[in-house]
Short mmCIF file of C-alpha atoms in Angstrom, two decimals:
data_model
loop_
_atom_site.label_atom_id
_atom_site.label_comp_id
_atom_site.label_asym_id
_atom_site.label_seq_id
_atom_site.Cartn_x
_atom_site.Cartn_y
_atom_site.Cartn_z
CA MET A 29 0.00 0.00 0.00
CA ARG A 30 1.63 3.23 -1.14
CA LEU A 31 -0.19 6.23 0.21
CA LYS A 32 1.31 9.11 -1.73
CA THR A 33 -1.50 11.48 -2.66
CA SER A 34 -2.76 11.30 -6.20
CA LEU A 35 -4.30 14.25 -8.00
CA ALA A 36 -7.53 12.29 -8.12
CA ALA A 37 -7.56 11.91 -4.34
CA ALA A 38 -6.84 15.57 -3.82
CA GLY A 39 -9.53 16.45 -6.35
CA LEU A 40 -12.03 14.25 -4.58
CA ALA A 41 -11.32 15.97 -1.28
CA ALA A 42 -11.75 19.36 -2.88
CA ALA A 43 -15.02 18.21 -4.41
CA LEU A 44 -16.27 17.27 -0.95
CA VAL A 45 -15.99 20.89 0.09
CA LEU A 46 -17.77 22.19 -2.98
CA THR A 47 -20.60 19.69 -3.04
CA GLY A 48 -21.15 19.07 0.66
CA CYS A 49 -20.15 15.46 -0.08
CA SER A 50 -23.63 14.31 -1.00
CA GLY A 51 -26.88 15.24 -2.65
CA ALA A 52 -27.96 16.54 0.72
CA ALA A 53 -25.65 19.50 0.31
CA ASN A 54 -28.46 21.60 -1.12
CA GLN A 55 -30.73 21.05 1.84
CA SER A 56 -30.95 23.83 4.36
CA ASN A 57 -30.32 23.61 8.12
CA SER A 58 -27.93 20.68 7.72
CA GLY A 59 -30.79 18.27 7.11
CA GLN A 60 -32.59 19.12 10.32
CA ASP A 61 -35.82 17.71 8.89
CA GLY A 62 -34.26 14.25 8.52
CA ALA A 63 -34.37 11.28 10.87
CA ALA A 64 -31.76 10.73 13.57
CA LEU A 65 -29.39 7.76 13.34
CA THR A 66 -28.86 5.63 16.42
CA ILE A 67 -25.43 3.99 16.58
CA ALA A 68 -25.26 0.99 18.88
CA LYS A 69 -22.52 -0.85 20.76
CA PRO A 70 -22.76 -3.99 22.94
CA ASP A 71 -20.45 -2.81 25.74
CA GLY A 72 -22.86 -2.31 28.62
CA ALA A 73 -23.25 0.90 30.59
CA ILE A 74 -20.50 3.48 29.99
CA THR A 75 -20.50 5.30 33.29
CA THR A 76 -17.67 7.85 33.14
CA GLU A 77 -17.93 10.93 30.94
CA SER A 78 -14.81 11.82 28.95
CA HIS A 79 -14.58 13.42 25.52
CA ASN A 80 -10.80 13.08 25.16
CA PRO A 81 -10.02 11.46 21.78
CA TYR A 82 -6.57 10.27 22.88
CA LEU A 83 -7.81 8.11 25.76
CA GLY A 84 -8.77 4.56 24.82
CA ASP A 85 -10.99 4.25 27.88
CA SER A 86 -12.80 7.57 27.44
CA SER A 87 -16.51 7.47 26.71
CA ALA A 88 -15.73 9.23 23.42
CA SER A 89 -13.56 6.29 22.42
CA LYS A 90 -15.78 3.54 23.83
CA TYR A 91 -18.98 4.88 22.25
CA GLY A 92 -17.01 5.99 19.19
CA TYR A 93 -18.29 9.55 18.96
CA ALA A 94 -14.76 11.01 19.12
CA LYS A 95 -14.46 10.11 15.43
CA VAL A 96 -17.22 12.55 14.40
CA MET A 97 -15.91 15.40 16.56
CA PHE A 98 -12.14 15.32 16.08
CA GLU A 99 -10.90 14.83 12.53
CA PRO A 100 -7.60 13.51 11.12
CA LEU A 101 -5.32 14.82 8.38
CA ALA A 102 -6.46 12.08 6.00
CA LEU A 103 -8.55 8.91 5.90
CA VAL A 104 -6.81 5.65 5.08
CA ASN A 105 -9.25 3.07 3.74
CA PRO A 106 -8.56 -0.27 5.51
CA THR A 107 -10.45 -2.15 2.79
CA GLY A 108 -11.37 -1.67 -0.88
CA ASP A 109 -8.47 0.03 -2.65
CA LEU A 110 -6.54 0.71 0.59
CA GLY A 111 -6.26 4.29 -0.64
CA THR A 112 -5.93 7.61 1.12
CA THR A 113 -8.34 10.58 1.01
CA PRO A 114 -7.01 13.92 2.30
CA TRP A 115 -9.33 15.31 4.98
CA LEU A 116 -8.25 18.15 7.27
CA ALA A 117 -5.25 18.40 4.98
CA GLU A 118 -5.87 19.37 1.36
CA SER A 119 -2.90 17.19 0.38
CA VAL A 120 -0.55 14.71 2.05
CA GLU A 121 2.80 13.64 0.61
CA TRP A 122 5.45 11.31 2.03
CA ASN A 123 9.11 11.50 1.13
CA ASP A 124 10.82 8.42 -0.35
CA ASP A 125 11.75 6.77 2.94
CA TYR A 126 8.55 7.80 4.74
CA THR A 127 10.34 9.76 7.48
CA GLN A 128 8.72 13.06 6.46
CA LEU A 129 5.10 13.93 5.78
CA THR A 130 4.25 17.19 4.04
CA VAL A 131 0.69 18.44 4.42
CA VAL A 132 -1.20 21.53 3.32
CA PRO A 133 -3.94 22.48 5.82
CA ARG A 134 -7.44 22.75 4.38
CA SER A 135 -8.66 26.33 4.08
CA GLY A 136 -12.12 27.46 5.10
CA VAL A 137 -12.30 25.19 8.16
CA THR A 138 -13.41 26.45 11.57
CA TRP A 139 -13.51 24.82 14.97
CA ASN A 140 -17.05 24.41 16.24
CA ASP A 141 -16.55 27.38 18.59
CA GLY A 142 -16.06 29.60 15.52
CA THR A 143 -12.26 29.89 15.70
CA GLU A 144 -10.39 29.48 12.42
CA PHE A 145 -8.50 26.21 11.90
CA THR A 146 -4.89 26.78 10.78
CA GLY A 147 -1.62 24.94 10.32
CA ASP A 148 -0.66 26.02 13.84
CA ASP A 149 -3.24 23.53 15.14
CA ILE A 150 -1.54 20.71 13.23
CA VAL A 151 1.93 21.63 14.47
CA PHE A 152 0.65 22.05 18.02
CA THR A 153 -1.07 18.66 17.96
CA PHE A 154 2.11 16.81 17.04
CA ASP A 155 4.39 19.02 19.16
CA GLN A 156 2.56 17.71 22.22
CA TYR A 157 4.39 14.43 21.60
CA LEU A 158 7.71 16.23 21.14
CA SER A 159 7.43 18.08 24.44
CA GLY A 160 6.26 14.97 26.27
CA LYS A 161 3.06 16.70 27.32
CA LEU A 162 1.10 13.99 25.48
CA THR A 163 2.30 10.39 25.78
CA ASP A 164 3.32 8.87 22.46
CA THR A 165 1.30 5.68 22.89
CA GLY A 166 1.33 5.05 19.12
CA GLY A 167 5.12 5.07 18.87
CA LEU A 168 5.17 7.86 16.28
CA ASN A 169 8.67 9.05 17.30
CA TYR A 170 7.88 12.53 16.02
CA GLU A 171 10.90 14.87 15.86
CA GLY A 172 9.45 18.24 14.85
CA ALA A 173 7.86 20.34 12.10
CA THR A 174 9.01 22.93 9.59
CA VAL A 175 6.74 25.39 7.79
CA ASP A 176 7.25 26.65 4.23
CA GLY A 177 4.39 28.88 3.15
CA ASP A 178 1.22 26.80 3.42
CA ALA A 179 3.13 23.51 3.56
CA ILE A 180 3.99 21.84 6.86
CA THR A 181 6.56 19.05 6.97
CA LEU A 182 6.36 16.67 9.93
CA THR A 183 9.55 14.68 10.59
CA PHE A 184 9.78 11.28 12.30
CA ALA A 185 12.79 9.42 13.67
CA ASP A 186 12.09 6.32 11.61
CA SER A 187 10.12 5.24 8.56
CA LYS A 188 6.34 5.34 8.85
CA PHE A 189 5.67 3.23 5.76
CA THR A 190 4.07 0.54 7.90
CA ALA A 191 2.37 3.09 10.19
CA GLN A 192 0.99 5.62 7.73
CA ALA A 193 -2.56 5.30 9.03
CA ARG A 194 -1.36 5.75 12.60
CA VAL A 195 0.14 9.13 11.65
CA LEU A 196 -2.62 10.30 9.33
CA HIS A 197 -5.42 9.29 11.72
CA THR A 198 -4.00 11.29 14.65
CA PRO A 199 -6.90 13.45 15.94
CA ILE A 200 -6.10 17.12 15.32
CA VAL A 201 -7.01 19.32 18.29
CA PRO A 202 -7.38 23.12 18.68
CA LYS A 203 -4.30 24.91 19.94
CA HIS A 204 -6.31 27.71 21.51
CA ILE A 205 -8.06 25.17 23.78
CA TRP A 206 -5.43 22.52 24.38
CA GLU A 207 -2.51 24.83 25.16
CA ASN A 208 -4.33 25.59 28.41
CA ILE A 209 -4.93 21.93 29.33
CA ASP A 210 -2.45 20.89 32.03
CA ASP A 211 -2.51 17.14 31.37
CA PRO A 212 -4.01 16.02 28.04
CA ASN A 213 -3.32 12.41 29.03
CA THR A 214 -6.03 12.55 31.69
CA ASP A 215 -8.27 15.60 31.16
CA PRO A 216 -11.84 14.42 30.34
CA LEU A 217 -12.70 17.68 28.51
CA THR A 218 -15.97 17.90 30.42
CA ASP A 219 -15.62 21.54 31.44
CA GLU A 220 -17.59 24.08 29.43
CA GLY A 221 -16.07 24.89 26.04
CA LEU A 222 -13.42 22.15 25.93
CA ALA A 223 -15.05 19.55 23.64
CA VAL A 224 -14.21 21.52 20.51
CA GLY A 225 -13.49 19.89 17.16
CA THR A 226 -13.74 20.45 13.41
CA GLY A 227 -15.93 17.41 12.83
CA PRO A 228 -19.37 17.11 11.27
CA TYR A 229 -21.12 16.70 14.64
CA VAL A 230 -21.13 18.61 17.91
CA LEU A 231 -21.81 17.21 21.37
CA ALA A 232 -25.35 18.03 22.52
CA ASN A 233 -26.07 15.77 25.50
CA TRP A 234 -24.28 13.09 27.51
CA SER A 235 -25.70 10.51 29.89
CA THR A 236 -24.79 6.99 30.94
CA GLU A 237 -27.66 5.71 28.76
CA SER A 238 -26.86 7.58 25.55
CA VAL A 239 -24.92 10.40 23.94
CA THR A 240 -26.47 12.84 21.45
CA LEU A 241 -24.62 14.87 18.84
CA ASN A 242 -26.11 17.39 16.43
CA ALA A 243 -24.95 18.28 12.94
CA ASN A 244 -22.38 21.05 12.87
CA PRO A 245 -24.12 23.90 10.98
CA ASP A 246 -20.75 25.36 9.94
CA TYR A 247 -19.11 22.12 8.87
CA TRP A 248 -16.48 22.68 6.18
CA GLY A 249 -17.77 19.69 4.21
CA GLY A 250 -21.20 21.24 3.66
CA ASP A 251 -24.67 20.45 4.92
CA LEU A 252 -25.31 17.00 6.38
CA ALA A 253 -28.34 14.85 5.63
CA VAL A 254 -28.44 13.32 9.12
CA PRO A 255 -29.36 15.98 11.70
CA THR A 256 -28.68 13.96 14.87
CA LEU A 257 -26.60 11.00 16.00
CA ASN A 258 -27.59 9.04 19.10
CA TYR A 259 -24.95 6.72 20.55
CA VAL A 260 -26.35 3.92 22.72
CA SER A 261 -24.56 1.02 24.43
CA TYR A 262 -26.51 -2.22 25.00
CA GLY A 263 -25.68 -4.97 27.47
CA ASP A 264 -24.55 -7.57 24.95
CA ASN A 265 -24.80 -8.68 21.32
CA ALA A 266 -28.21 -10.24 21.87
CA ALA A 267 -29.69 -6.95 23.12
CA LEU A 268 -27.97 -5.06 20.32
CA THR A 269 -29.40 -7.45 17.72
CA THR A 270 -32.89 -7.01 19.15
CA ALA A 271 -32.50 -3.24 18.89
CA LEU A 272 -31.32 -3.45 15.28
CA VAL A 273 -34.18 -5.75 14.28
CA SER A 274 -36.82 -3.60 15.99
CA GLY A 275 -35.47 -0.41 14.43
CA GLU A 276 -34.54 1.02 17.82
CA ALA A 277 -30.93 1.11 16.58
CA ASP A 278 -29.82 1.89 13.03
CA TRP A 279 -26.11 1.21 12.79
CA ALA A 280 -23.67 -1.10 14.55
CA GLN A 281 -20.50 -3.11 14.31
CA ALA A 282 -20.97 -6.61 15.70
CA PHE A 283 -20.67 -10.29 14.86
CA ILE A 284 -24.27 -11.52 14.88
CA PRO A 285 -24.80 -15.30 14.69
CA GLN A 286 -27.31 -16.44 12.06
CA ILE A 287 -27.38 -12.90 10.72
CA GLU A 288 -29.42 -13.86 7.66
CA SER A 289 -32.39 -15.05 9.69
CA SER A 290 -31.90 -12.89 12.78
CA PHE A 291 -31.32 -9.52 11.08
CA LEU A 292 -31.40 -9.42 7.29
CA ALA A 293 -34.68 -11.30 6.90
CA ALA A 294 -36.42 -9.05 9.42
CA ASP A 295 -36.61 -6.05 7.06
CA GLU A 296 -35.81 -5.59 3.39
CA HIS A 297 -33.97 -2.38 4.30
CA ASN A 298 -31.53 -4.11 6.64
CA GLU A 299 -27.99 -4.39 5.25
CA PHE A 300 -24.77 -6.10 6.32
CA LEU A 301 -21.39 -5.23 4.83
CA VAL A 302 -18.32 -7.41 5.36
CA SER A 303 -15.13 -5.48 4.58
CA PRO A 304 -11.99 -7.64 4.36
CA THR A 305 -8.81 -6.04 5.69
CA ALA A 306 -5.15 -6.88 5.33
CA GLY A 307 -5.26 -8.66 8.68
CA ALA A 308 -6.39 -12.26 9.20
CA GLY A 309 -7.70 -14.70 11.76
CA THR A 310 -4.61 -16.86 12.15
CA LEU A 311 -3.62 -20.17 13.73
CA PHE A 312 -0.49 -19.51 15.78
CA MET A 313 1.56 -22.56 16.78
CA ASN A 314 4.17 -22.76 19.53
CA LEU A 315 7.26 -23.40 17.42
CA GLN A 316 9.45 -24.08 20.45
CA THR A 317 7.90 -27.38 21.49
CA LYS A 318 6.46 -30.55 19.98
CA PRO A 319 4.66 -31.10 17.76
CA PHE A 320 5.06 -27.69 16.10
CA ASN A 321 8.86 -27.49 16.16
CA ASP A 322 8.83 -29.59 12.98
CA PRO A 323 8.17 -27.63 9.75
CA ALA A 324 6.95 -30.81 8.04
CA LEU A 325 4.04 -31.08 10.46
CA ARG A 326 3.17 -27.41 10.00
CA GLN A 327 3.23 -27.84 6.21
CA ALA A 328 0.95 -30.87 6.50
CA LEU A 329 -1.54 -28.87 8.57
CA ALA A 330 -1.52 -26.13 5.95
CA TRP A 331 -2.58 -28.72 3.36
CA THR A 332 -5.34 -30.10 5.61
CA ILE A 333 -7.13 -27.16 7.25
CA ASP A 334 -10.26 -26.12 5.36
CA ARG A 335 -10.27 -22.31 5.09
CA ASP A 336 -13.63 -22.38 3.30
CA ALA A 337 -15.18 -24.07 6.32
CA TYR A 338 -13.68 -21.37 8.54
CA VAL A 339 -15.40 -18.70 6.45
CA ASP A 340 -18.68 -20.47 5.75
CA ILE A 341 -19.28 -22.12 9.12
CA ALA A 342 -17.23 -20.43 11.84
CA ARG A 343 -17.54 -16.93 10.41
CA GLU A 344 -20.95 -17.48 8.75
CA GLY A 345 -19.65 -15.86 5.57
CA ALA A 346 -18.22 -12.81 7.33
CA SER A 347 -14.70 -13.23 5.96
CA GLU A 348 -12.91 -14.55 2.88
CA PRO A 349 -10.53 -17.53 2.87
CA ILE A 350 -6.76 -17.17 2.53
CA TRP A 351 -5.24 -19.98 0.48
CA ASN A 352 -2.06 -18.48 -0.98
CA VAL A 353 1.12 -20.06 0.40
CA THR A 354 2.46 -16.60 1.27
CA GLY A 355 -0.41 -16.11 3.73
CA LEU A 356 -1.53 -12.94 1.93
CA GLY A 357 -5.18 -12.38 1.12
CA SER A 358 -6.84 -10.82 -1.92
CA LEU A 359 -6.36 -7.20 -0.79
CA LEU A 360 -2.60 -7.72 -0.92
CA GLU A 361 -2.35 -9.75 -4.13
CA SER A 362 -0.24 -7.01 -5.71
CA GLU A 363 2.49 -7.68 -3.15
CA ILE A 364 2.78 -11.40 -3.93
CA ILE A 365 5.98 -12.03 -5.88
CA ASP A 366 5.73 -13.76 -9.27
CA GLU A 367 7.04 -17.05 -7.89
CA TYR A 368 4.01 -17.42 -5.63
CA LYS A 369 1.22 -15.85 -7.68
CA GLY A 370 -1.49 -18.48 -7.95
CA VAL A 371 0.39 -20.92 -5.71
CA GLU A 372 -2.39 -22.00 -3.41
CA TYR A 373 -3.00 -24.51 -0.68
CA SER A 374 -6.08 -26.71 -0.91
CA VAL A 375 -7.55 -29.43 1.25
CA ASP A 376 -5.23 -32.19 -0.02
CA VAL A 377 -4.89 -34.95 2.55
CA ASP A 378 -2.74 -37.07 0.20
CA GLU A 379 -0.21 -34.22 -0.07
CA ALA A 380 -0.25 -33.77 3.70
CA LYS A 381 0.30 -37.45 4.37
CA GLN A 382 3.13 -37.62 1.84
CA LEU A 383 4.91 -34.73 3.56
CA LEU A 384 4.57 -36.50 6.89
CA THR A 385 5.67 -39.86 5.52
CA ASP A 386 8.75 -38.30 3.94
CA ALA A 387 9.58 -36.76 7.33
CA GLY A 388 9.34 -40.13 9.12
CA TYR A 389 5.83 -40.04 10.55
CA THR A 390 3.71 -43.21 10.72
CA TRP A 391 0.13 -44.20 11.62
CA PRO A 392 0.22 -47.31 13.83
CA GLY A 393 -3.37 -47.99 14.84
CA GLY A 394 -4.48 -44.91 12.87
CA ALA A 395 -2.96 -42.28 15.21
CA LEU A 396 -0.26 -40.03 13.79
CA THR A 397 3.08 -40.89 15.38
CA ASP A 398 6.22 -38.79 15.06
CA PRO A 399 9.72 -40.08 14.17
CA ASP A 400 10.48 -40.45 17.92
CA GLY A 401 7.56 -42.84 18.32
CA GLU A 402 5.36 -40.35 20.18
CA THR A 403 1.69 -39.91 19.32
CA VAL A 404 0.98 -36.46 17.91
CA SER A 405 -1.65 -34.45 19.78
CA PHE A 406 -2.10 -30.87 20.86
CA SER A 407 -4.56 -28.40 22.34
CA ILE A 408 -5.93 -25.31 20.68
CA SER A 409 -6.94 -22.43 22.92
CA VAL A 410 -9.48 -19.62 22.40
CA PRO A 411 -11.32 -17.73 25.17
CA ALA A 412 -14.77 -19.02 26.03
CA GLY A 413 -17.54 -16.97 24.42
CA TRP A 414 -15.65 -16.09 21.25
CA SER A 415 -18.29 -17.94 19.31
CA ASP A 416 -16.81 -17.80 15.82
CA TRP A 417 -13.36 -18.99 16.87
CA ASN A 418 -14.87 -21.49 19.33
CA THR A 419 -16.65 -23.00 16.34
CA GLU A 420 -13.37 -23.06 14.40
CA GLN A 421 -11.73 -24.96 17.27
CA ALA A 422 -14.31 -27.72 16.86
CA LEU A 423 -13.85 -27.73 13.08
CA LEU A 424 -10.08 -28.05 13.39
CA ALA A 425 -10.37 -30.88 15.89
CA GLU A 426 -12.69 -32.79 13.55
CA GLU A 427 -10.67 -32.09 10.38
CA LEU A 428 -7.30 -33.08 11.82
CA ASP A 429 -8.61 -36.20 13.54
CA GLU A 430 -10.36 -37.51 10.45
CA ALA A 431 -7.65 -36.58 7.94
CA LEU A 432 -4.40 -37.13 9.83
CA GLY A 433 -5.22 -39.01 13.01
CA ILE A 434 -4.26 -36.09 15.28
CA GLU A 435 -6.11 -35.73 18.57
CA VAL A 436 -6.87 -32.05 19.14
CA THR A 437 -8.11 -30.91 22.54
CA VAL A 438 -10.38 -27.86 22.56
CA ASP A 439 -9.40 -25.45 25.36
CA GLN A 440 -11.65 -22.48 26.21
CA PRO A 441 -10.20 -20.63 29.21
CA ASP A 442 -11.21 -17.21 30.47
CA TRP A 443 -9.49 -14.20 28.92
CA GLY A 444 -6.92 -13.88 31.71
CA GLY A 445 -5.65 -17.44 31.40
CA TRP A 446 -5.54 -17.25 27.61
CA ASP A 447 -3.76 -13.91 27.65
CA ALA A 448 -1.09 -15.14 30.07
CA ALA A 449 -0.44 -18.27 28.01
CA ARG A 450 -0.08 -16.40 24.71
CA GLN A 451 2.36 -13.93 26.24
CA GLU A 452 4.42 -16.46 28.16
CA GLY A 453 4.49 -19.08 25.40
CA THR A 454 2.86 -21.82 27.48
CA PHE A 455 0.18 -22.62 24.89
CA GLN A 456 0.36 -25.17 22.06
CA ALA A 457 -1.89 -23.47 19.49
CA ILE A 458 -4.14 -20.41 19.55
CA ILE A 459 -6.26 -18.47 17.07
CA HIS A 460 -5.40 -14.79 17.05
CA TRP A 461 -5.53 -11.66 14.91
CA LEU A 462 -2.62 -9.89 13.19
CA GLU A 463 -1.13 -6.44 13.38
CA ASP A 464 -2.86 -4.76 10.42
CA THR A 465 -0.49 -2.31 8.74
CA GLY A 466 -2.41 -2.24 5.45
CA ASN A 467 0.40 -4.07 3.66
CA ALA A 468 2.31 -7.36 3.75
CA TYR A 469 4.44 -6.24 6.67
CA GLY A 470 1.54 -6.78 9.09
CA LEU A 471 1.40 -10.54 8.53
CA TYR A 472 5.13 -11.08 8.55
CA THR A 473 5.99 -8.94 11.55
CA SER A 474 3.10 -10.53 13.50
CA THR A 475 4.32 -14.06 12.83
CA MET A 476 8.12 -13.84 12.40
CA ASP A 477 9.49 -10.72 14.10
CA PRO A 478 11.44 -11.17 17.36
CA LYS A 479 10.93 -7.49 18.25
CA TRP A 480 7.60 -8.49 19.80
CA ILE A 481 9.31 -10.62 22.48
CA VAL A 482 10.25 -8.40 25.40
CA ASP A 483 11.45 -9.81 28.74
CA GLY A 484 10.16 -13.22 27.69
CA ASN A 485 6.63 -11.99 26.95
CA ALA A 486 5.18 -11.86 23.44
CA SER A 487 2.70 -9.31 22.14
CA PHE A 488 2.88 -10.89 18.63
CA ASN A 489 5.06 -13.61 17.09
CA PHE A 490 3.59 -15.90 19.72
CA GLY A 491 5.31 -18.92 18.18
CA ARG A 492 8.67 -17.21 18.79
CA PHE A 493 9.98 -17.60 15.24
CA ASP A 494 13.55 -16.32 14.89
CA ASP A 495 15.60 -16.21 11.70
CA PRO A 496 18.24 -13.46 11.30
CA ALA A 497 17.71 -13.24 7.52
CA VAL A 498 13.98 -12.75 8.03
CA THR A 499 14.55 -10.16 10.76
CA GLU A 500 16.84 -8.22 8.43
CA ALA A 501 14.23 -8.39 5.65
CA LEU A 502 11.53 -7.12 8.02
CA ASN A 503 13.68 -4.15 8.96
CA THR A 504 14.44 -3.47 5.30
CA TYR A 505 10.77 -3.63 4.34
CA ALA A 506 9.82 -1.18 7.08
CA ASN A 507 12.62 1.31 6.36
CA ALA A 508 13.24 1.00 2.61
CA SER A 509 13.79 4.17 0.60
CA SER A 510 12.61 2.62 -2.66
CA ASP A 511 10.00 0.17 -3.89
CA ASP A 512 12.73 -2.03 -5.40
CA GLU A 513 14.43 -2.37 -2.03
CA ARG A 514 11.13 -3.24 -0.39
CA GLN A 515 10.36 -5.78 -3.14
CA THR A 516 13.65 -7.57 -2.48
CA ALA A 517 12.79 -7.82 1.21
CA THR A 518 9.29 -9.04 0.34
CA ALA A 519 10.76 -11.99 -1.59
CA VAL A 520 12.73 -13.08 1.48
CA LEU A 521 9.68 -12.83 3.74
CA GLU A 522 7.31 -14.66 1.40
CA THR A 523 9.78 -17.46 0.76
CA ALA A 524 10.39 -17.97 4.48
CA PHE A 525 6.67 -17.99 5.21
CA ALA A 526 5.86 -20.42 2.38
CA GLU A 527 8.67 -22.82 3.27
CA GLN A 528 8.62 -22.71 7.06
CA VAL A 529 4.89 -22.08 7.74
CA PRO A 530 5.36 -20.21 11.03
CA ALA A 531 1.58 -19.63 11.24
CA ILE A 532 -1.51 -20.44 9.16
CA PRO A 533 -3.84 -17.57 8.20
CA LEU A 534 -7.42 -18.85 7.94
CA GLY A 535 -9.46 -15.93 6.63
CA ALA A 536 -9.31 -12.18 6.23
CA HIS A 537 -10.13 -10.29 9.40
CA PRO A 538 -13.18 -8.21 8.45
CA LEU A 539 -14.63 -4.94 9.56
CA LEU A 540 -18.38 -5.44 9.95
CA GLY A 541 -21.25 -3.02 9.63
CA GLU A 542 -24.98 -3.51 10.14
CA PHE A 543 -27.25 -0.66 9.03
CA ASN A 544 -30.57 0.06 7.34
CA THR A 545 -31.56 2.09 4.30
CA ARG A 546 -35.01 3.13 5.50
CA ASN A 547 -34.07 6.79 5.80
CA TYR A 548 -30.68 7.17 4.12
CA VAL A 549 -28.76 5.82 1.15
CA GLY A 550 -25.14 6.28 0.06
CA TRP A 551 -23.64 3.67 2.38
CA PRO A 552 -20.44 1.87 1.36
CA SER A 553 -21.01 -1.38 -0.51
CA LEU A 554 -19.10 -4.13 -2.28
CA ASP A 555 -19.52 -2.11 -5.48
CA ASP A 556 -18.39 1.14 -3.85
CA HIS A 557 -16.06 0.16 -1.03
CA TYR A 558 -14.89 3.69 -0.26
CA SER A 559 -14.92 2.77 3.46
CA SER A 560 -15.91 -0.04 5.74
CA ALA A 561 -19.37 0.31 7.30
CA ASP A 562 -17.95 0.00 10.81
CA PRO A 563 -19.08 3.14 12.69
CA THR A 564 -16.16 2.88 15.14
CA GLN A 565 -13.60 3.54 12.38
CA PRO A 566 -12.29 6.97 11.24
CA GLY A 567 -14.11 6.53 7.91
CA ILE A 568 -17.44 7.25 9.64
CA VAL A 569 -17.00 10.96 8.81
CA GLN A 570 -16.76 10.12 5.12
CA ILE A 571 -19.88 7.96 5.29
CA LEU A 572 -21.87 10.69 7.04
CA THR A 573 -20.92 13.19 4.34
CA LYS A 574 -22.07 10.80 1.61
CA LEU A 575 -25.44 9.80 3.07
CA GLU A 576 -28.51 11.18 1.28
CA PRO A 577 -32.19 10.97 2.21
CA ALA A 578 -33.87 7.85 0.85
CA GLU A 579 -36.62 8.57 -1.65
#
């Protein structure tokens, strides 16, 4: 994914200003005659008020309304074309090694208290990291800014090629407000006049039951079709589903079992969009102990596990299978080197058994036995209540027993026990997500990079793969100053992954969105995947500017 701004992207952003981003731009009063949208989450009561966009545990982050108040420099699409749309910046441009980002602030933007937005707000926002006033939880390693006319160049200590979205999605805050905040790491912004942003919606009311925001009448993007957003948190997925079906809620991000019968069939206007990302649900194996310290066994599993069953049964269609031997899904096909284009796994038990036979495995009595004469068995661990991956555990146990004679024990601990085991390396196999960087690096750093092992604890690379040549290629990929250099590193990474099988991606990790078209159209779709339909993602501001009243 190369996120240098194209003229088309810059033109699109400019068009948003001129047209109000939708057919609703010509309506008066920011669509105040339209219906409100209720955005639902299944997180239970959110009891503490905080509008701080930098705090992961603030109510603004938990409900998700921070995304419609505080805007970023640009929106990076995590699905579709993986492209970038300038937002608060009229243009964004990286230098060749991605250590410098040059942006031009958008003109004609005001904060919702009427103060003009300028480049000083951008510099101030990032300088908070430089001064240490704001903790750099995202590891941006920002070093400072220079200004040349309208252009601002932000400099970073290392390449941000694999963290472009992290930089571009940084919430920009008003200097005239935040320079007077003593501790932006803790301030809830609940005092009068502090919750000030450039976004399309303005905070109107907060309670533990719901949060209401009204359309910003002076929004730089033009008039908005939706006059009011109501954010509501339900007790669990079941309550959220009931609210969606009854029409009490309009928009959510949730995995809903039997979604066809429980949600889609309830109303012809109900819609569900699955947006694949560059991440994947992945089987991680402990490479340090039997049976997974043998690459032959891992290769055999890769030829046995049914990724279609994972998608169709465990995920109920809310994913897409990953069969390529490089572990890369369809969004990243352009990064697959020629040697591996079209080189796919399949469910081929004969191939799996031949690999095992060649490596000295046997089947006395039907149970797979390793070259040391020990019966092969292992446990696979996923927290109880993770219904999709719990289903996949059962599928894997059945597939591997029937095909290869491997006894698989299904382990479903509580979160704490699972978390400790994955960090400490005391598990045998787990299903886990990947670091999603929007490019091939995410898969390979997540599964083969020793940087994630600190003081014996792993935050990725749970199998503890370690190969100096691969580590060097990962560093080259992340810091390359040319596409050719990065392509050379990619070849090393893909070859190592295909030959050594350090992990087995099952299916693309999706962003999900449930919504209805009773009152509004213009939502993202498979035909126009300009964003995911997940209302917790930064792309929600783009969706809200594209929605139009339904006829």
